[in-house]
XYZ file of C-alpha atoms in Angstrom:
692
model
C 0.102 -0.015 -0.062
C 1.428 3.459 -0.954
C 1.850 5.122 2.849
C 1.617 9.320 2.667
C 2.076 11.467 5.807
C 1.592 8.554 7.923
C -1.786 7.845 5.960
C -2.103 4.590 3.752
C -3.738 5.635 0.516
C -5.220 2.296 -0.372
C -7.604 2.370 3.154
C -8.685 5.766 2.126
C -9.565 4.831 -1.719
C -11.292 1.487 -0.087
C -13.299 3.247 2.360
C -14.351 6.895 1.062
C -14.876 5.634 -2.698
C -12.796 8.550 -3.526
C -9.708 9.422 -5.855
C -6.253 10.156 -4.347
C -3.007 11.006 -6.693
C 0.494 11.901 -4.986
C 2.077 14.921 -6.393
C 6.049 14.976 -6.869
C 7.561 16.860 -3.943
C 8.429 19.863 -6.137
C 5.135 20.246 -5.596
C 5.329 21.658 -2.371
C 8.489 23.004 -2.303
C 8.414 26.848 -0.642
C 10.191 28.728 -3.053
C 7.879 27.534 -6.476
C 4.748 27.674 -4.327
C 5.833 31.553 -3.371
C 6.649 31.754 -6.771
C 3.863 30.839 -8.651
C 1.267 32.614 -6.389
C 3.388 35.886 -6.813
C 3.038 35.263 -10.605
C -0.765 34.108 -11.006
C -1.772 36.970 -8.515
C 0.554 39.594 -9.699
C 1.760 40.802 -6.303
C 5.070 41.496 -4.701
C 4.566 39.984 -1.878
C 2.872 37.351 -0.111
C 1.132 40.141 2.643
C -0.739 41.468 -0.364
C -2.721 38.398 -0.451
C -3.625 38.012 3.256
C -1.500 34.873 3.436
C 1.586 36.592 5.184
C 1.166 34.683 8.158
C -0.208 31.382 6.906
C 3.149 28.606 6.331
C 0.809 25.981 5.541
C -1.929 28.022 4.254
C 1.098 29.297 1.469
C 2.106 25.588 0.552
C -1.260 24.487 0.387
C -3.007 26.993 -2.145
C 0.499 27.546 -4.353
C 0.362 23.365 -4.815
C -3.435 23.516 -5.677
C -2.783 26.211 -8.237
C 0.192 24.589 -9.656
C -1.808 21.399 -10.132
C -4.551 22.881 -11.869
C -2.129 24.857 -14.333
C -0.646 20.900 -14.872
C -4.451 19.601 -15.673
C -6.191 22.138 -17.097
C -3.185 23.685 -19.431
C -4.914 27.251 -19.450
C -3.575 30.784 -17.479
C -6.861 30.268 -14.517
C -7.444 34.170 -15.383
C -10.905 33.533 -13.411
C -8.756 32.712 -10.200
C -8.510 36.472 -9.184
C -8.218 35.930 -4.891
C -7.485 34.021 -2.534
C -9.503 34.570 0.895
C -7.513 33.104 3.852
C -9.907 30.768 6.279
C -8.841 31.584 9.923
C -11.362 29.182 12.762
C -11.997 32.545 14.596
C -14.726 34.167 11.932
C -16.996 31.691 11.997
C -18.596 29.307 14.608
C -16.354 25.549 15.247
C -18.996 23.181 13.570
C -17.586 19.322 13.862
C -18.575 16.602 11.514
C -20.370 14.993 13.710
C -22.354 17.790 14.763
C -23.164 18.435 10.835
C -24.804 14.524 10.770
C -26.538 14.928 13.736
C -27.997 18.389 13.097
C -29.016 17.494 9.187
C -27.830 20.440 8.326
C -27.207 19.770 4.503
C -28.336 16.443 4.306
C -30.351 13.573 6.488
C -28.575 11.287 8.206
C -30.309 8.257 6.998
C -31.249 8.878 3.716
C -27.931 11.410 3.279
C -30.939 13.368 0.841
C -31.265 17.168 0.552
C -35.060 16.792 1.621
C -35.177 16.765 5.571
C -31.827 19.002 6.169
C -32.050 22.375 7.271
C -31.079 23.879 4.175
C -33.968 21.676 2.466
C -35.982 24.157 4.739
C -34.496 27.261 3.640
C -32.844 27.118 0.821
C -35.799 28.983 -1.957
C -33.119 30.443 -3.882
C -33.298 31.274 -7.615
C -29.961 30.612 -9.108
C -27.303 27.494 -8.456
C -24.725 30.559 -7.169
C -26.889 31.633 -4.648
C -27.772 27.485 -3.381
C -24.038 27.287 -3.192
C -23.424 30.675 -1.153
C -26.449 29.793 1.387
C -25.038 26.400 1.717
C -21.709 27.771 2.872
C -23.684 30.081 5.277
C -25.320 27.077 7.039
C -21.451 25.800 7.013
C -19.762 28.845 8.466
C -22.081 30.767 10.559
C -20.989 34.178 11.757
C -19.388 34.941 15.234
C -19.206 38.249 15.166
C -22.709 40.680 16.471
C -22.178 43.471 14.133
C -21.885 40.942 11.274
C -24.946 38.652 12.051
C -27.190 42.161 12.320
C -25.993 43.460 9.529
C -27.462 40.200 7.622
C -30.732 40.746 9.680
C -30.769 44.148 8.552
C -31.140 42.970 5.182
C -33.550 40.430 5.910
C -35.510 42.739 8.082
C -35.644 45.505 5.138
C -36.557 42.817 2.456
C -39.449 41.523 4.822
C -40.708 44.692 4.810
C -40.489 45.922 0.954
C -41.962 42.533 -0.006
C -43.109 43.233 -3.565
C -39.856 44.691 -5.013
C -38.888 41.514 -3.008
C -40.996 39.218 -4.956
C -39.881 41.181 -8.477
C -36.573 40.272 -7.617
C -36.957 36.618 -7.074
C -38.829 36.894 -10.351
C -35.719 37.954 -12.721
C -33.237 35.846 -10.243
C -35.388 32.873 -11.875
C -33.673 33.867 -15.498
C -30.864 34.082 -14.418
C -27.916 30.839 -15.191
C -25.152 29.992 -13.393
C -22.415 32.680 -13.837
C -19.491 31.061 -12.179
C -19.917 27.692 -14.094
C -20.337 29.615 -17.460
C -17.473 31.676 -16.471
C -15.538 29.041 -16.050
C -16.589 27.465 -19.466
C -15.466 30.815 -21.165
C -12.095 31.015 -19.582
C -11.390 27.118 -20.283
C -12.547 27.567 -24.116
C -15.414 24.944 -23.751
C -18.315 27.592 -23.961
C -20.561 26.772 -26.958
C -22.891 29.848 -28.529
C -25.526 28.664 -26.350
C -23.404 29.273 -23.018
C -22.813 32.868 -24.748
C -26.815 32.924 -24.796
C -27.603 31.988 -21.692
C -25.001 34.439 -20.649
C -26.947 37.017 -22.249
C -29.947 36.162 -21.109
C -28.913 36.558 -17.931
C -27.082 39.915 -18.064
C -30.477 40.915 -19.630
C -31.834 40.924 -16.043
C -29.265 42.658 -14.563
C -30.564 46.184 -14.967
C -34.010 45.671 -13.592
C -32.612 43.818 -10.221
C -29.918 46.855 -10.008
C -32.611 49.200 -10.019
C -34.776 47.421 -7.894
C -31.878 47.060 -5.142
C -31.689 50.644 -5.429
C -34.645 51.363 -3.300
C -33.392 49.234 -0.173
C -31.066 51.275 2.492
C -29.396 49.308 4.494
C -25.381 48.379 4.232
C -25.412 44.629 2.525
C -28.226 45.701 0.127
C -26.215 48.716 -0.370
C -23.162 47.324 -0.859
C -24.546 44.481 -2.930
C -26.170 47.051 -5.235
C -22.958 48.453 -5.164
C -20.828 45.434 -6.291
C -23.782 44.638 -8.987
C -21.872 45.899 -12.461
C -24.775 45.701 -15.110
C -22.496 44.970 -17.944
C -24.372 46.312 -20.614
C -21.322 46.108 -23.107
C -21.123 42.639 -22.726
C -24.979 42.076 -23.150
C -24.341 44.093 -25.957
C -21.393 42.361 -27.776
C -23.174 38.989 -27.079
C -26.643 40.737 -28.713
C -24.917 42.161 -32.142
C -22.927 39.022 -32.501
C -24.650 35.758 -32.085
C -27.920 34.726 -33.680
C -30.673 33.599 -31.436
C -31.004 30.053 -32.294
C -27.086 29.163 -32.944
C -26.161 25.281 -33.193
C -24.495 23.577 -30.620
C -21.237 22.647 -32.654
C -19.156 25.712 -33.692
C -17.377 24.624 -36.609
C -20.268 24.152 -39.252
C -21.435 28.203 -39.287
C -24.695 29.253 -38.401
C -23.401 31.064 -35.368
C -22.785 35.033 -36.043
C -25.597 37.674 -37.204
C -25.709 39.698 -40.187
C -23.924 43.261 -39.452
C -21.405 41.996 -37.319
C -18.986 41.799 -39.721
C -18.449 43.122 -43.116
C -16.418 40.173 -44.347
C -18.820 37.328 -43.346
C -21.501 38.907 -44.758
C -19.727 39.427 -48.425
C -19.086 35.278 -48.064
C -22.906 35.047 -46.934
C -23.643 36.813 -49.928
C -21.521 35.008 -52.487
C -23.722 31.773 -50.561
C -27.146 33.151 -51.252
C -26.294 34.234 -55.002
C -24.858 31.287 -55.815
C -27.846 29.580 -55.196
C -29.430 32.213 -57.380
C -27.059 31.196 -60.423
C -27.474 27.822 -59.885
C -31.619 28.151 -59.895
C -30.561 30.121 -63.538
C -28.375 27.178 -64.951
C -31.178 24.889 -64.122
C -33.400 26.478 -65.850
C -31.400 27.242 -68.940
C -30.226 23.546 -69.404
C -33.821 22.698 -69.576
C -34.584 24.549 -72.272
C -30.938 24.051 -74.158
C -31.538 20.187 -73.810
C -35.585 19.522 -73.490
C -35.324 17.338 -70.639
C -38.048 18.551 -68.549
C -36.909 16.349 -65.123
C -33.203 17.509 -64.920
C -32.323 18.936 -61.412
C -29.586 20.453 -59.799
C -28.969 18.488 -56.394
C -25.571 18.653 -54.043
C -24.333 15.840 -52.024
C -20.913 15.681 -49.740
C -19.567 13.260 -51.805
C -19.775 14.551 -55.115
C -20.767 18.354 -55.114
C -23.216 19.897 -56.860
C -24.094 17.524 -60.119
C -27.128 17.310 -62.940
C -29.362 13.902 -62.499
C -31.178 12.607 -65.057
C -33.815 9.778 -65.171
C -32.470 6.703 -67.470
C -36.112 7.980 -69.586
C -34.920 11.081 -70.723
C -30.844 9.416 -71.106
C -31.117 10.002 -75.071
C -31.291 13.754 -74.813
C -28.209 14.706 -72.695
C -25.683 16.296 -74.428
C -22.119 15.818 -74.909
C -20.687 18.382 -72.813
C -22.292 16.407 -70.445
C -19.544 14.871 -68.483
C -21.069 11.385 -66.391
C -20.349 11.720 -62.411
C -22.266 8.604 -61.754
C -24.534 5.887 -62.904
C -28.184 4.713 -60.365
C -30.702 2.204 -61.771
C -32.930 4.534 -62.107
C -31.013 7.350 -63.288
C -27.343 9.315 -63.917
C -25.177 12.144 -62.405
C -23.797 14.808 -64.438
C -21.401 17.899 -64.396
C -20.433 20.327 -67.064
C -17.278 22.759 -66.685
C -19.737 25.955 -65.677
C -21.533 23.838 -63.345
C -17.864 23.236 -61.849
C -16.789 27.245 -62.077
C -20.162 27.799 -59.427
C -19.573 24.616 -57.376
C -15.574 26.216 -56.916
C -17.151 29.916 -55.628
C -19.891 28.403 -53.856
C -17.982 26.028 -51.929
C -14.860 28.105 -51.191
C -17.476 30.985 -49.641
C -19.362 28.362 -47.576
C -15.805 27.081 -46.038
C -14.191 30.127 -45.716
C -17.515 31.795 -43.937
C -17.301 28.621 -41.544
C -13.699 29.250 -40.455
C -14.758 33.174 -40.119
C -17.887 32.417 -37.755
C -15.467 30.465 -35.668
C -12.513 32.761 -35.281
C -15.037 35.935 -34.827
C -17.223 33.801 -32.194
C -13.269 32.932 -30.240
C -13.095 36.407 -30.204
C -16.353 37.200 -28.517
C -15.413 34.561 -25.975
C -12.592 35.750 -25.124
C -13.347 39.546 -25.180
C -16.076 38.020 -22.580
C -12.904 36.379 -20.610
C -11.431 39.420 -20.703
C -14.165 40.486 -18.210
C -13.430 38.161 -15.675
C -12.940 40.104 -12.180
C -16.098 42.103 -13.201
C -18.266 38.834 -14.064
C -17.266 37.750 -10.878
C -18.036 40.703 -8.296
C -21.360 40.721 -10.596
C -22.010 36.822 -9.819
C -21.124 37.483 -5.987
C -23.866 40.318 -5.682
C -26.391 38.411 -7.449
C -25.774 35.344 -5.226
C -26.455 37.508 -2.197
C -29.479 39.106 -3.798
C -30.143 35.779 -4.085
C -29.981 34.476 -0.494
C -31.098 37.112 1.173
C -34.773 37.955 -0.933
C -34.909 33.391 -0.242
C -34.627 33.817 3.862
C -36.443 36.399 4.117
C -39.369 34.906 1.538
C -38.624 31.768 4.089
C -39.001 33.941 7.139
C -42.624 35.454 5.844
C -44.012 32.129 4.779
C -43.040 29.980 7.900
C -43.779 32.680 10.530
C -40.265 33.258 11.753
C -38.757 36.218 13.970
C -35.714 38.525 14.365
C -33.354 36.821 16.739
C -32.065 39.545 19.116
C -28.424 39.066 19.868
C -26.327 39.579 22.592
C -23.017 38.496 23.885
C -23.924 37.568 27.546
C -24.735 34.020 26.615
C -28.095 34.570 27.380
C -30.210 31.857 25.039
C -34.081 32.564 25.691
C -36.919 31.629 23.215
C -40.479 31.778 23.485
C -42.463 29.340 21.722
C -39.706 27.588 19.732
C -39.914 24.887 16.982
C -37.760 22.278 14.795
C -37.282 24.174 11.656
C -37.671 20.982 9.812
C -39.745 18.842 11.649
C -42.511 21.518 11.194
C -42.348 21.592 7.121
C -42.107 17.738 7.908
C -45.177 17.523 9.784
C -47.470 19.742 7.338
C -50.970 18.475 8.338
C -49.966 18.499 12.063
C -49.976 20.870 14.314
C -46.180 21.388 16.118
C -45.988 21.907 19.884
C -44.083 24.650 20.768
C -41.621 25.162 23.491
C -39.549 27.573 25.593
C -35.764 27.157 26.340
C -34.367 29.347 28.917
C -30.212 28.684 29.354
C -27.344 31.363 30.602
C -24.014 31.066 31.572
C -25.108 31.390 35.160
C -28.188 29.857 36.866
C -29.684 27.696 33.553
C -26.339 26.553 32.353
C -27.351 22.390 32.010
C -30.679 21.041 31.558
C -31.479 17.890 31.979
C -34.059 16.889 30.650
C -35.965 13.292 31.392
C -39.130 11.582 29.906
C -39.651 8.650 27.947
C -38.981 7.546 24.715
C -40.480 9.312 21.605
C -42.133 11.786 23.993
C -39.878 14.825 21.795
C -36.520 15.264 23.531
C -34.161 14.932 20.745
C -36.788 17.207 18.689
C -36.279 19.815 21.305
C -32.325 19.902 21.894
C -32.224 19.596 18.195
C -33.946 22.554 17.789
C -32.677 24.870 20.066
C -29.276 23.991 18.278
C -30.954 24.623 14.883
C -32.499 28.222 16.069
C -29.111 29.358 17.192
C -27.320 28.435 14.080
C -29.744 30.152 12.223
C -29.879 33.630 14.158
C -25.778 33.006 13.537
C -26.466 32.797 9.487
C -28.444 36.114 9.445
C -31.666 34.300 9.377
C -35.063 34.863 11.307
C -35.877 31.824 13.386
C -38.572 29.800 14.114
C -39.766 31.159 17.625
C -42.291 33.922 18.926
C -39.121 35.770 20.397
C -36.087 35.479 21.061
C -32.380 36.220 21.988
C -29.519 34.436 20.745
C -26.307 34.811 23.088
C -23.511 34.216 20.259
C -21.562 30.628 20.724
C -18.528 30.031 19.861
C -19.110 26.350 19.051
C -22.242 23.886 19.028
C -21.407 20.209 19.919
C -23.542 17.228 20.040
C -23.731 13.904 20.736
C -27.076 12.184 19.360
C -27.958 9.106 19.349
C -25.121 6.124 18.464
C -24.687 3.975 15.580
C -21.721 1.100 15.462
C -19.105 2.665 13.077
C -18.416 -1.087 11.933
C -16.382 0.053 9.084
C -13.424 1.886 11.442
C -13.655 -1.085 14.141
C -15.678 0.673 16.650
C -18.715 -0.476 18.731
C -21.558 1.938 19.498
C -20.229 2.780 22.686
C -16.627 3.711 21.789
C -17.872 5.673 18.495
C -20.078 7.641 21.745
C -16.997 7.639 24.293
C -14.398 9.347 21.204
C -17.202 12.149 20.753
C -17.619 12.571 24.137
C -13.773 13.232 24.220
C -13.436 15.250 21.455
C -16.022 17.742 22.921
C -14.681 17.774 26.284
C -11.499 19.102 24.648
C -12.395 21.315 22.597
C -15.917 22.862 24.341
C -15.196 26.877 25.987
C -17.756 28.390 27.902
C -19.167 30.478 24.993
C -19.893 26.527 23.265
C -23.535 25.389 23.149
C -23.163 21.787 24.002
C -26.016 19.034 23.432
C -25.832 15.494 24.958
C -28.317 12.889 23.821
C -28.239 10.029 26.318
C -25.042 9.614 27.418
C -23.902 6.493 28.800
C -26.281 4.122 27.025
C -23.551 1.658 25.259
C -22.642 0.284 28.262
C -24.300 -1.554 31.903
C -26.132 0.697 33.749
C -23.926 1.841 36.769
C -21.306 1.811 34.249
C -23.294 4.258 32.017
C -24.613 6.622 34.979
C -21.712 7.125 36.503
C -19.883 8.654 33.367
C -22.724 10.609 32.476
C -22.883 11.973 36.453
C -18.977 12.867 35.178
C -19.643 14.361 32.187
C -22.266 16.275 33.590
C -20.564 17.243 36.741
C -17.339 18.454 34.191
C -18.920 20.245 31.428
C -21.623 22.403 34.163
C -19.066 23.353 36.502
C -17.290 26.544 35.714
C -14.367 26.325 38.529
C -13.612 22.777 37.619
C -14.753 22.239 34.332
C -16.058 23.792 31.134
C -18.902 25.577 32.318
C -20.651 25.792 28.819
C -24.210 26.040 27.697
C -25.540 22.426 28.041
C -28.718 20.263 27.162
C -28.463 17.020 28.547
C -31.269 14.190 27.718
C -31.107 11.087 29.945
C -33.133 8.098 31.291
C -31.160 7.711 33.881
C -33.292 9.444 36.723
C -30.922 9.656 39.198
C -28.933 12.537 37.634
C -31.669 14.902 38.514
C -30.172 14.827 41.722
C -27.786 17.115 40.205
C -30.349 20.155 40.130
C -29.344 21.908 44.052
C -25.714 20.150 44.018
C -24.275 22.213 41.211
C -25.187 25.442 40.468
C -26.453 26.368 37.340
C -28.053 22.487 36.653
C -32.262 22.743 36.153
C -34.156 19.788 36.125
C -36.865 19.560 32.633
C -39.429 17.152 31.281
C -41.265 16.439 28.952
C -45.203 15.963 29.809
C -47.085 12.774 29.362
C -50.506 11.856 29.904
C -51.429 8.611 31.383
C -54.552 6.826 31.585
C -54.134 2.849 33.031
C -51.811 1.753 30.376
C -52.279 3.897 28.369
C -50.188 7.206 27.130
C -50.225 10.244 25.003
C -47.664 12.500 24.708
C -48.132 16.758 25.328
C -44.619 17.245 23.520
C -44.859 19.882 26.049
C -41.397 20.610 28.561
C -42.096 21.400 32.050
C -39.765 21.901 34.955
C -39.087 19.177 37.570
C -37.775 15.153 37.122
C -40.062 13.345 35.225
C -41.718 10.638 37.411
C -41.524 7.243 35.276
C -40.020 6.358 32.012
C -43.073 4.906 30.605
C -40.720 2.181 28.277
C -43.353 -0.674 28.066
C -45.454 1.487 26.767
C -43.673 3.110 24.267
C -43.112 -0.543 23.195
C -46.569 -1.230 23.070
C -47.247 1.737 20.241
C -44.619 0.539 18.403
C -46.648 -2.727 17.626
C -44.312 -4.885 20.071
C -47.390 -7.956 20.294
C -49.695 -7.835 23.510
C -48.646 -11.053 25.012
C -45.240 -9.378 25.096
C -45.830 -6.105 27.008
C -48.153 -8.033 29.186
C -45.513 -10.394 30.130
C -43.153 -7.493 30.454
C -45.583 -6.068 32.724
C -45.504 -8.767 35.352
C -41.875 -8.704 35.126
C -41.793 -4.669 35.996
C -43.906 -5.453 38.888
C -41.762 -8.440 40.223
C -39.132 -6.458 39.681
C -39.897 -3.693 41.711
C -41.043 -5.896 44.469
C -37.929 -7.569 44.999
C -35.675 -4.787 44.691
C -35.153 -3.034 47.410
C -36.556 0.682 46.457
C -34.386 2.135 43.872
C -30.708 1.043 45.023
C -28.876 4.085 43.570
C -30.867 7.012 45.459
C -29.500 5.464 48.372
C -25.789 5.213 46.833
C -24.178 8.267 49.035
C -23.272 10.616 46.226
C -21.305 13.150 48.404
C -19.041 10.446 49.687
C -18.007 9.264 46.282
C -16.678 12.742 46.067
C -13.207 11.923 46.428
C -12.325 8.626 45.249
C -10.437 6.718 47.738
C -7.402 4.291 46.505
C -7.311 0.929 48.900
C -5.267 1.920 52.236
C -1.238 1.257 52.140
C -0.288 -0.274 55.247
C 2.055 2.470 56.532
C 5.100 0.359 57.221
C 5.125 -0.170 53.837
C 5.187 3.481 53.173
C 7.839 4.286 54.985
C 10.023 1.123 53.234
C 9.004 2.753 50.136
C 10.315 6.081 51.156
C 13.474 4.935 52.564
C 14.740 2.830 49.549
C 17.138 4.077 47.787
C 16.314 3.452 44.185
C 19.943 4.551 42.564
C 21.924 1.571 44.531
C 19.886 -1.103 44.513
C 21.043 -3.777 42.609
C 18.342 -6.390 40.089
C 18.056 -8.888 43.273
C 17.393 -6.630 45.646
C 14.638 -4.808 43.779
C 13.008 -8.310 42.892
C 13.146 -9.337 46.574
C 11.408 -5.570 47.448
C 8.817 -6.193 45.083
C 7.961 -9.055 46.399
C 7.833 -7.945 49.797
C 5.225 -5.016 48.936
C 3.198 -7.601 46.999
C 2.923 -10.074 49.806
C 2.325 -6.862 51.927
C -0.644 -5.670 50.231
C -2.646 -8.573 49.227
C -2.266 -9.543 53.346
C -3.692 -6.027 53.544
C -6.694 -6.540 51.250
C -7.384 -9.115 51.745
C -7.457 -9.149 55.687
């Protein structure tokens, strides 16, 4: 297997089904990368590109640029700027959180439908869709930037007639960024240029409408949007309305664009008239009534005479080909005409191709202007889409604070409420802050809506930091620097890890990376192992995350089946118990899906199993077993444990004389045999004291 930088490439290829190609080390040399970047972006130093402090970034971008030069074989003029990505600019969302919160695709089917992107993506152009996706994957962390975006969405909400008009025009705008790529790579065909022209015809209208808005962001977009009228005019003058797909067979360039092309075209059309004239002359001369001039690609032009008139053919007709029921001839005059017409046609096709390439290159020369416009269009598209979604789904503008307070009234899960179109989504309140409500412990039966509730709070915080409006009746969001989630477990068999191992690895990552400003969502930690183990781990994790003195002190939502953890309220400052209300009638239960203060009173596992369709015989037997267990077990063994006594984990006592001997021991002068004897003695004493 091929090993690179410690990675087994073959394994990567197999596991992720991706293409991996290794590049020579010359691609990664400092000097080559520096040189290639300076030459491409025409700067004197890398500081000008914003790469001054990024040693690795310089090598990475230089290497990618060389690779593109080698594979694309052109000057890549459409790459006009570099943007360094620094982690402090955006909210940190790790891979498992992206998956768990289903930001751009669902967990199970890997589809867009059912993800946050699916709810928010009402964009009309491909450029807008790409920009929105990057917004969702990189939420902002600076209050001023978030509020700037919110102001744009709000102003578009106020002027929704203009907003809908902008969206109407956006419908006809093609993917300018991709078109630009094809134009730069010289693979664009005439129809691409027509699509480009159609898109450009919308720009002046969009610019005019954007001029009505006064907030900073929409003003900037208005400034950036260059209507490119000169390019529209160029394509309009040059390219016919319905061009062929191929570029080598003419029919591309409009009359009047090039004098030379018009002359060739005239020779071609006049030639047709000369042929018609010659045909009628020869008909009269020879008396062959059905004499016709025809054309094919092999023989060019010829006279065709059916066998019935064969004897009337004059001597100056030169035979070209014999068919079963006709003969084909040519004459000197016909040859002359053929040369003129065919020559004009060939020259016209060549000229049209050259003119088309000229138009294409002229557009390629304006790459910077077109890119600026494409970005402005994408921005206009994203914000009008966010505004349309906000109004359609009844979202409100969240107030952003930097005190870490998250206070949501009647929050809803943006995706679940869309999926439940027919039935009513039950909204819930949330109160989280960095002091009195740091950690919410949520208990309640399966299926009652714990996961939905926890995910909706994470999604509302994330939407607020994208600059979007959120599903609630009122909302305050304290900027969070990262969201961590640990939800539901599945074995990662491919990596050889059990459910519990996957879960613990993810929790370890969270404990390592979270800061007091993060938001942590933990769903049923520790359920992959035995009850007491799981409960101990869960408790230790809650203590570590929610206690600012000893651990992290970040905002946490913690769902659990271990009711014993509800004792933490009162024991640790900032821990509050909540549960999801359930209505019970006999053995039937109804989920009210409302979150209320206090711990849950029961877990209703068997009732949920019954709802899932487990046979009555099984659930009845389960109730019997449960009653027997409850009767025989001492009333909740765990409650009797004195957790405070467990505060300090005490190790088995070592006899004091042994401690003295250990301290007196001089390791430097010890011979191997003395060391073994001492170890033997130590073991004997210890096992004696422990068994005693």
